[in-house]
Tab-separated table of C-alpha atoms in Angstrom:
chain	number	residue	atom	x	y	z
A	1	VAL	CA	0.000	0.000	0.000
A	2	ASN	CA	1.193	3.528	-0.709
A	3	SER	CA	1.089	5.141	2.710
A	4	PRO	CA	-0.124	8.706	3.330
A	5	ARG	CA	2.239	11.492	4.172
A	6	SER	CA	2.579	12.492	7.778
A	7	PRO	CA	0.578	15.455	9.076
A	8	GLY	CA	2.890	18.431	8.978
A	9	GLY	CA	5.480	16.346	7.147
A	10	ARG	CA	5.964	18.749	4.228
A	11	GLY	CA	5.288	22.245	3.087
A	12	GLU	CA	6.953	24.049	5.999
A	13	LEU	CA	7.948	27.593	5.114
A	14	SER	CA	11.080	27.327	7.240
A	15	SER	CA	13.247	24.567	8.642
A	16	THR	CA	12.237	25.371	12.220
A	17	ARG	CA	10.774	22.327	13.946
A	18	GLY	CA	7.188	22.855	15.029
A	19	PRO	CA	5.338	21.561	18.083
A	20	TRP	CA	4.912	18.065	16.578
A	21	ILE	CA	7.653	15.493	16.008
A	22	THR	CA	6.890	14.776	12.376
A	23	SER	CA	8.895	11.558	12.099
A	24	VAL	CA	6.715	9.908	14.763
A	25	HIS	CA	3.566	11.121	13.036
A	26	GLY	CA	4.849	9.772	9.737
A	27	GLN	CA	5.578	6.317	11.161
A	28	ARG	CA	2.198	6.129	12.841
A	29	ALA	CA	0.376	7.351	9.713
A	30	ASN	CA	2.118	4.675	7.620
A	31	ARG	CA	1.277	1.954	10.119
A	32	ASP	CA	-2.361	2.995	10.505
A	33	ALA	CA	-2.864	3.307	6.736
A	34	ALA	CA	-1.603	-0.247	6.239
A	35	ARG	CA	-3.905	-1.542	8.983
A	36	LEU	CA	-6.947	0.261	7.586
A	37	TRP	CA	-6.203	-0.964	4.070
A	38	ALA	CA	-5.988	-4.543	5.348
A	39	SER	CA	-9.199	-4.175	7.375
A	40	MET	CA	-11.064	-3.100	4.236
A	41	ASN	CA	-10.281	-6.504	2.669
A	42	PHE	CA	-8.659	-5.226	-0.496
A	43	ALA	CA	-6.834	-7.803	-2.569
A	44	SER	CA	-3.167	-8.242	-1.768
A	45	GLY	CA	-0.931	-6.320	-4.124
A	46	VAL	CA	-3.580	-3.746	-5.095
A	47	GLN	CA	-1.997	-0.309	-5.209
A	48	HIS	CA	-3.878	2.663	-3.817
A	49	GLN	CA	-3.389	5.994	-5.547
A	50	ARG	CA	-3.546	8.546	-2.770
A	51	PRO	CA	-5.954	11.390	-3.543
A	52	ALA	CA	-5.192	15.032	-3.010
A	53	ARG	CA	-6.250	16.255	0.433
A	54	VAL	CA	-8.572	19.235	-0.039
A	55	LEU	CA	-9.340	21.123	3.162
A	56	CYS	CA	-12.738	22.760	3.682
A	57	VAL	CA	-13.737	24.554	6.890
A	58	ALA	CA	-17.266	23.697	7.994
A	59	ARG	CA	-20.077	26.191	8.398
A	60	ARG	CA	-22.302	26.394	11.481
A	61	TYR	CA	-25.996	25.618	11.143
A	62	GLU	CA	-28.680	25.416	13.805
A	63	ARG	CA	-30.781	22.258	13.691
A	64	LYS	CA	-33.299	21.288	16.387
A	65	SER	CA	-31.949	24.025	18.672
A	66	LYS	CA	-28.395	22.678	18.417
A	67	PHE	CA	-25.444	23.768	16.294
A	68	VAL	CA	-24.032	21.383	13.691
A	69	ASP	CA	-21.063	21.820	11.363
A	70	PHE	CA	-21.460	21.022	7.673
A	71	VAL	CA	-20.006	21.371	4.190
A	72	GLY	CA	-22.417	21.037	1.263
A	73	GLU	CA	-22.343	17.664	-0.473
A	74	TYR	CA	-22.155	19.321	-3.892
A	75	HIS	CA	-18.605	20.359	-3.003
A	76	LEU	CA	-17.706	17.010	-1.455
A	77	ASP	CA	-19.024	14.965	-4.383
A	78	LEU	CA	-17.176	17.099	-6.945
A	79	ILE	CA	-13.899	16.895	-5.019
A	80	GLN	CA	-14.200	13.112	-4.891
A	81	GLU	CA	-15.307	12.796	-8.513
A	82	PHE	CA	-12.072	14.394	-9.686
A	83	GLY	CA	-9.680	12.470	-7.485
A	84	GLY	CA	-9.623	14.349	-4.209
A	85	ALA	CA	-10.298	13.534	-0.574
A	86	PRO	CA	-12.252	16.315	1.162
A	87	VAL	CA	-10.992	16.950	4.688
A	88	ILE	CA	-13.617	18.811	6.718
A	89	VAL	CA	-12.132	21.096	9.353
A	90	PRO	CA	-14.602	21.830	12.187
A	91	ARG	CA	-15.246	25.526	12.766
A	92	THR	CA	-15.366	25.115	16.546
A	93	THR	CA	-13.322	27.547	18.640
A	94	ARG	CA	-10.736	24.998	19.825
A	95	THR	CA	-9.822	23.824	16.322
A	96	LEU	CA	-7.301	26.607	15.726
A	97	ALA	CA	-4.932	25.252	18.387
A	98	SER	CA	-4.734	21.881	16.599
A	99	LEU	CA	-4.964	23.087	12.996
A	100	MET	CA	-1.618	21.448	12.125
A	101	GLU	CA	-3.280	18.054	12.612
A	102	TYR	CA	-5.225	18.605	9.386
A	103	LEU	CA	-2.064	18.963	7.287
A	104	PRO	CA	-0.741	18.194	4.741
A	105	MET	CA	-2.989	20.264	2.518
A	106	ASP	CA	-2.984	19.779	-1.255
A	107	GLY	CA	-5.830	22.178	-1.952
A	108	LEU	CA	-8.000	24.684	-0.101
A	109	LEU	CA	-11.669	25.239	-0.889
A	110	VAL	CA	-13.269	28.259	0.795
A	111	VAL	CA	-16.945	28.718	0.051
A	112	GLU	CA	-20.078	30.301	1.463
A	113	GLY	CA	-20.454	31.886	4.878
A	114	ASN	CA	-21.024	35.114	6.766
A	115	ASP	CA	-19.279	38.430	6.169
A	116	ILE	CA	-15.645	38.323	7.308
A	117	SER	CA	-15.271	39.918	10.740
A	118	ASP	CA	-13.500	43.220	11.364
A	119	GLU	CA	-11.437	41.581	14.117
A	120	VAL	CA	-9.910	38.962	11.838
A	121	LEU	CA	-9.475	41.347	8.917
A	122	ARG	CA	-7.487	43.679	11.149
A	123	LYS	CA	-5.466	40.789	12.559
A	124	TYR	CA	-4.321	39.930	9.027
A	125	LYS	CA	-3.834	43.622	8.168
A	126	CYS	CA	-6.612	43.532	5.564
A	127	SER	CA	-8.895	46.334	4.439
A	128	VAL	CA	-12.186	46.535	6.376
A	129	PRO	CA	-15.264	47.405	4.264
A	130	LYS	CA	-18.089	49.722	5.198
A	131	ARG	CA	-20.661	48.035	7.433
A	132	LEU	CA	-24.444	48.154	7.480
A	133	ASP	CA	-26.231	48.983	10.707
A	134	GLY	CA	-29.754	49.134	12.080
A	135	GLU	CA	-32.551	47.813	9.870
A	136	ALA	CA	-30.238	47.420	6.879
A	137	ALA	CA	-27.980	45.054	8.844
A	138	ALA	CA	-30.995	43.142	10.205
A	139	GLN	CA	-32.167	42.550	6.626
A	140	PHE	CA	-29.037	40.455	5.984
A	141	ALA	CA	-28.624	39.100	9.525
A	142	SER	CA	-27.559	35.636	8.377
A	143	ASP	CA	-24.658	37.252	6.492
A	144	THR	CA	-23.768	40.265	8.629
A	145	GLU	CA	-23.407	38.303	11.889
A	146	PHE	CA	-19.756	37.333	12.207
A	147	ASP	CA	-18.368	33.819	12.701
A	148	ILE	CA	-14.940	34.671	14.084
A	149	SER	CA	-13.882	31.048	14.555
A	150	LYS	CA	-14.518	30.220	10.888
A	151	ASP	CA	-12.788	33.451	9.834
A	152	GLU	CA	-9.696	32.608	11.910
A	153	LEU	CA	-9.385	29.102	10.493
A	154	GLU	CA	-9.931	30.019	6.862
A	155	CYS	CA	-7.649	33.049	6.941
A	156	ALA	CA	-4.887	31.010	8.601
A	157	LEU	CA	-5.201	28.232	6.010
A	158	MET	CA	-5.481	30.628	3.074
A	159	ARG	CA	-2.461	32.660	4.077
A	160	TYR	CA	-0.479	29.427	4.444
A	161	ALA	CA	-1.727	28.256	1.027
A	162	LEU	CA	-0.671	31.536	-0.575
A	163	LEU	CA	2.788	31.301	0.994
A	164	SER	CA	3.298	27.642	0.097
A	165	GLY	CA	1.794	27.718	-3.411
A	166	CYS	CA	-1.040	25.328	-2.508
A	167	PRO	CA	-4.006	25.515	-4.956
A	168	ILE	CA	-6.933	27.679	-3.812
A	169	LEU	CA	-10.514	27.848	-5.058
A	170	GLY	CA	-12.515	30.638	-3.424
A	171	LEU	CA	-16.242	30.811	-4.101
A	172	CYS	CA	-18.481	33.718	-3.040
A	173	ARG	CA	-17.153	34.637	0.446
A	174	GLY	CA	-14.018	32.653	-0.393
A	175	SER	CA	-13.256	34.928	-3.343
A	176	GLN	CA	-13.667	37.967	-1.106
A	177	MET	CA	-11.300	36.513	1.504
A	178	LEU	CA	-8.754	35.664	-1.181
A	179	ASN	CA	-8.880	39.215	-2.504
A	180	VAL	CA	-8.364	40.967	0.847
A	181	LEU	CA	-5.523	38.616	1.840
A	182	ARG	CA	-3.802	39.738	-1.355
A	183	GLY	CA	-4.279	43.375	-0.380
A	184	GLY	CA	-7.556	44.102	-2.171
A	185	THR	CA	-10.705	45.814	-0.890
A	186	LEU	CA	-14.394	44.934	-0.600
A	187	ILE	CA	-17.740	46.561	-1.318
A	188	GLY	CA	-19.470	46.547	2.076
A	189	ASP	CA	-22.962	46.304	0.576
A	190	ILE	CA	-23.666	46.308	-3.150
A	191	ALA	CA	-27.152	47.830	-2.872
A	192	ALA	CA	-25.806	50.715	-0.785
A	193	GLU	CA	-22.614	51.401	-2.752
A	194	VAL	CA	-23.342	50.400	-6.362
A	195	SER	CA	-25.969	51.825	-8.698
A	196	THR	CA	-27.581	48.612	-9.908
A	197	GLU	CA	-30.849	46.942	-10.791
A	198	ILE	CA	-29.420	43.483	-10.122
A	199	GLN	CA	-30.470	42.016	-6.779
A	200	HIS	CA	-27.263	40.135	-6.019
A	201	LEU	CA	-28.649	38.615	-2.809
A	202	GLN	CA	-32.024	37.029	-3.402
A	203	PRO	CA	-34.498	36.687	-0.531
A	204	ALA	CA	-35.293	33.189	0.668
A	205	GLY	CA	-38.027	31.780	-1.536
A	206	ASP	CA	-38.774	30.680	-5.074
A	207	THR	CA	-36.048	32.733	-6.760
A	208	TYR	CA	-33.219	32.008	-4.292
A	209	ASP	CA	-31.700	29.208	-6.394
A	210	SER	CA	-33.326	29.886	-9.767
A	211	PHE	CA	-32.297	33.548	-10.156
A	212	ARG	CA	-29.613	34.265	-12.766
A	213	HIS	CA	-27.947	37.475	-13.916
A	214	PRO	CA	-25.561	38.018	-16.841
A	215	ILE	CA	-21.798	38.340	-16.586
A	216	HIS	CA	-19.286	39.014	-19.336
A	217	VAL	CA	-16.327	36.624	-19.374
A	218	SER	CA	-13.064	38.006	-20.728
A	219	GLY	CA	-11.337	36.014	-23.465
A	220	GLU	CA	-8.013	34.275	-22.959
A	221	THR	CA	-8.695	33.620	-19.283
A	222	PRO	CA	-9.046	30.357	-17.360
A	223	LEU	CA	-12.777	30.981	-16.943
A	224	ALA	CA	-13.283	31.320	-20.703
A	225	GLU	CA	-11.405	28.052	-21.203
A	226	MET	CA	-13.430	26.259	-18.502
A	227	PHE	CA	-16.682	27.408	-20.164
A	228	ARG	CA	-15.412	26.863	-23.695
A	229	GLU	CA	-18.672	25.288	-24.932
A	230	SER	CA	-20.554	28.411	-23.882
A	231	VAL	CA	-18.177	31.306	-24.636
A	232	ASP	CA	-15.362	31.772	-27.110
A	233	PRO	CA	-12.093	30.995	-25.263
A	234	ALA	CA	-10.286	33.649	-27.319
A	235	THR	CA	-12.781	36.516	-27.230
A	236	GLY	CA	-15.018	35.642	-24.282
A	237	GLY	CA	-18.768	35.978	-24.069
A	238	ASP	CA	-21.733	36.090	-21.706
A	239	LEU	CA	-22.981	33.625	-19.084
A	240	LEU	CA	-25.950	33.663	-16.729
A	241	VAL	CA	-24.926	32.936	-13.147
A	242	ASN	CA	-26.523	32.593	-9.730
A	243	SER	CA	-26.009	35.145	-6.978
A	244	TYR	CA	-26.015	34.814	-3.179
A	245	HIS	CA	-24.025	37.799	-1.931
A	246	HIS	CA	-24.546	41.363	-0.697
A	247	GLN	CA	-20.818	42.163	-0.577
A	248	GLY	CA	-18.314	41.994	-3.422
A	249	VAL	CA	-14.784	42.629	-4.571
A	250	LYS	CA	-13.983	46.320	-5.053
A	251	ASP	CA	-10.263	46.759	-5.844
A	252	LEU	CA	-8.353	43.650	-6.867
A	253	GLY	CA	-5.443	42.528	-4.714
A	254	ALA	CA	-1.812	42.448	-5.782
A	255	GLY	CA	-1.092	40.368	-8.865
A	256	LEU	CA	-4.702	39.276	-9.436
A	257	GLN	CA	-6.417	39.697	-12.803
A	258	GLU	CA	-10.110	39.963	-13.572
A	259	MET	CA	-11.962	37.320	-15.589
A	260	ALA	CA	-15.619	38.447	-15.493
A	261	ARG	CA	-17.924	41.312	-14.494
A	262	ALA	CA	-21.663	41.813	-14.174
A	263	PRO	CA	-23.321	44.621	-16.221
A	264	ASP	CA	-23.386	46.848	-13.107
A	265	GLY	CA	-19.592	46.592	-12.828
A	266	VAL	CA	-19.484	44.152	-9.922
A	267	LEU	CA	-16.476	41.842	-10.306
A	268	GLU	CA	-17.532	38.198	-10.658
A	269	ALA	CA	-14.276	36.279	-11.246
A	270	PHE	CA	-10.507	36.703	-10.999
A	271	TYR	CA	-7.323	34.637	-10.927
A	272	ASP	CA	-3.596	34.678	-10.362
A	273	PRO	CA	-1.853	34.674	-13.788
A	274	SER	CA	0.564	31.967	-12.613
A	275	TYR	CA	-2.414	29.643	-13.293
A	276	ASP	CA	-1.153	26.247	-14.522
A	277	PRO	CA	-3.166	23.278	-13.188
A	278	GLU	CA	-0.906	20.735	-14.873
A	279	ASN	CA	1.916	21.985	-12.659
A	280	GLY	CA	-0.103	22.469	-9.497
A	281	LYS	CA	-0.732	26.219	-9.788
A	282	PHE	CA	-4.293	27.400	-9.230
A	283	VAL	CA	-5.543	30.524	-7.432
A	284	VAL	CA	-9.074	31.373	-8.583
A	285	GLY	CA	-11.911	33.415	-7.093
A	286	LEU	CA	-15.507	33.212	-8.338
A	287	GLN	CA	-18.320	35.280	-6.860
A	288	PHE	CA	-20.937	32.831	-8.153
A	289	HIS	CA	-21.523	29.191	-7.185
A	290	PRO	CA	-20.813	26.754	-10.059
A	291	GLU	CA	-21.645	23.746	-7.862
A	292	ARG	CA	-25.255	24.971	-7.618
A	293	MET	CA	-25.756	25.293	-11.386
A	294	LEU	CA	-24.245	22.077	-12.740
A	295	ASP	CA	-27.119	21.606	-15.200
A	296	ASP	CA	-26.608	25.078	-16.704
A	297	TYR	CA	-23.150	24.717	-18.257
A	298	PRO	CA	-20.523	21.950	-18.629
A	299	GLY	CA	-18.010	24.525	-17.444
A	300	CYS	CA	-19.442	24.521	-13.926
A	301	LYS	CA	-18.127	21.028	-13.288
A	302	ARG	CA	-14.884	21.833	-15.109
A	303	VAL	CA	-14.087	24.461	-12.447
A	304	TYR	CA	-13.654	21.618	-9.974
A	305	GLU	CA	-11.951	19.373	-12.490
A	306	SER	CA	-9.282	22.018	-13.132
A	307	PHE	CA	-8.914	22.714	-9.410
A	308	LEU	CA	-8.449	19.029	-8.585
A	309	LYS	CA	-5.984	18.598	-11.447
A	310	ALA	CA	-3.895	21.299	-9.780
A	311	CYS	CA	-4.327	19.737	-6.332
A	312	ASN	CA	-3.185	16.305	-7.510
A	313	SER	CA	-0.219	17.805	-9.366
A	314	PHE	CA	0.725	19.791	-6.265
A	315	ARG	CA	0.463	16.659	-4.096
A	316	GLN	CA	2.702	14.690	-6.441
A	317	ARG	CA	5.288	17.450	-6.606
A	318	GLU	CA	5.391	17.879	-2.842
A	319	ASP	CA	5.559	14.119	-2.270
A	320	ASN	CA	8.470	13.841	-4.684
A	321	SER	CA	10.188	16.725	-2.929
A	322	MET	CA	9.874	15.005	0.453
A	323	GLU	CA	11.153	11.722	-0.995
A	324	ASP	CA	14.230	13.567	-2.300
A	325	VAL	CA	14.800	15.136	1.134
A	326	ASN	CA	14.480	11.749	2.851
A	327	ALA	CA	16.873	10.115	0.364
A	328	ARG	CA	19.493	12.814	0.935
A	329	SER	CA	19.053	12.487	4.686
A	330	GLN	CA	19.572	8.716	4.553
A	331	SER	CA	22.593	9.136	2.309
A	332	ALA	CA	24.137	11.622	4.711
A	333	SER	CA	23.453	9.272	7.611
A	334	HIS	CA	25.318	6.427	5.854
A	335	LEU	CA	28.282	8.694	5.212
A	336	ARG	CA	28.520	9.569	8.899
A	337	PHE	CA	28.726	5.926	9.860
């Protein structure tokens, strides 16, 4: 059996040893993987191709007067369909202290959630948008109430991913977080700050999932290539997308390039031009939710396919790098003795 890498066993940004002894974790992970594989009664000699580990922080939801953590199955199914293993990180307050236990990370998916809190934005030296108050804030209470624990976890993981080159797919709130961590700014409330007839956040009801508004996709961008059956990859074209947000990206962060805008000027998609899924490079932000409109365009599923291609390439590259380090270490050990 091909054993999994140890938690924390690669991707460090410095050589400083952390709070875990990674060699022990690696040995235990190898042993436990072999035991689990045997317990699942797979035929002897069958090789297991390890999937990319894609981390997703859960969202809190109240059910029967109790809080539960969840990640939508649309995301989980798509990650698995294209060769990934979704790793759900609980958004509970004590998770931050043990966040290293969820590493290694081959991809980070940040999706829906509440507005990002002022406290965490300031902690990461990000721009803080204008805030609604009074009745206007109450209108979007499910979005304007902060979830500081989720913010802390996702910002920590996203900053690490940006520093280490780990693939990132940010959808809706995730695209906004990606932008501010790269030094960009946010529209605090589209209805209050943008002259528009598009209702970007639909009220709960019949139109919540069915509503679509147009966006123009720029040619020669990853988004145009993903939606190549629907727009011209070279010159771009128009799509109709869903919309679940009252905030949006205002000024793009350092090094990011736009891919699509709505007719009212609201930015709907951007990417880092180092984009190269074949070689594990993928930093993409979409304001819309492709996983919730899979029947609309083939490109919606291809967003995840491209992301997972990058995640698997990143995993392979990092694994090979660790194998080279281990081989050099063993060689040096033999020379000493």
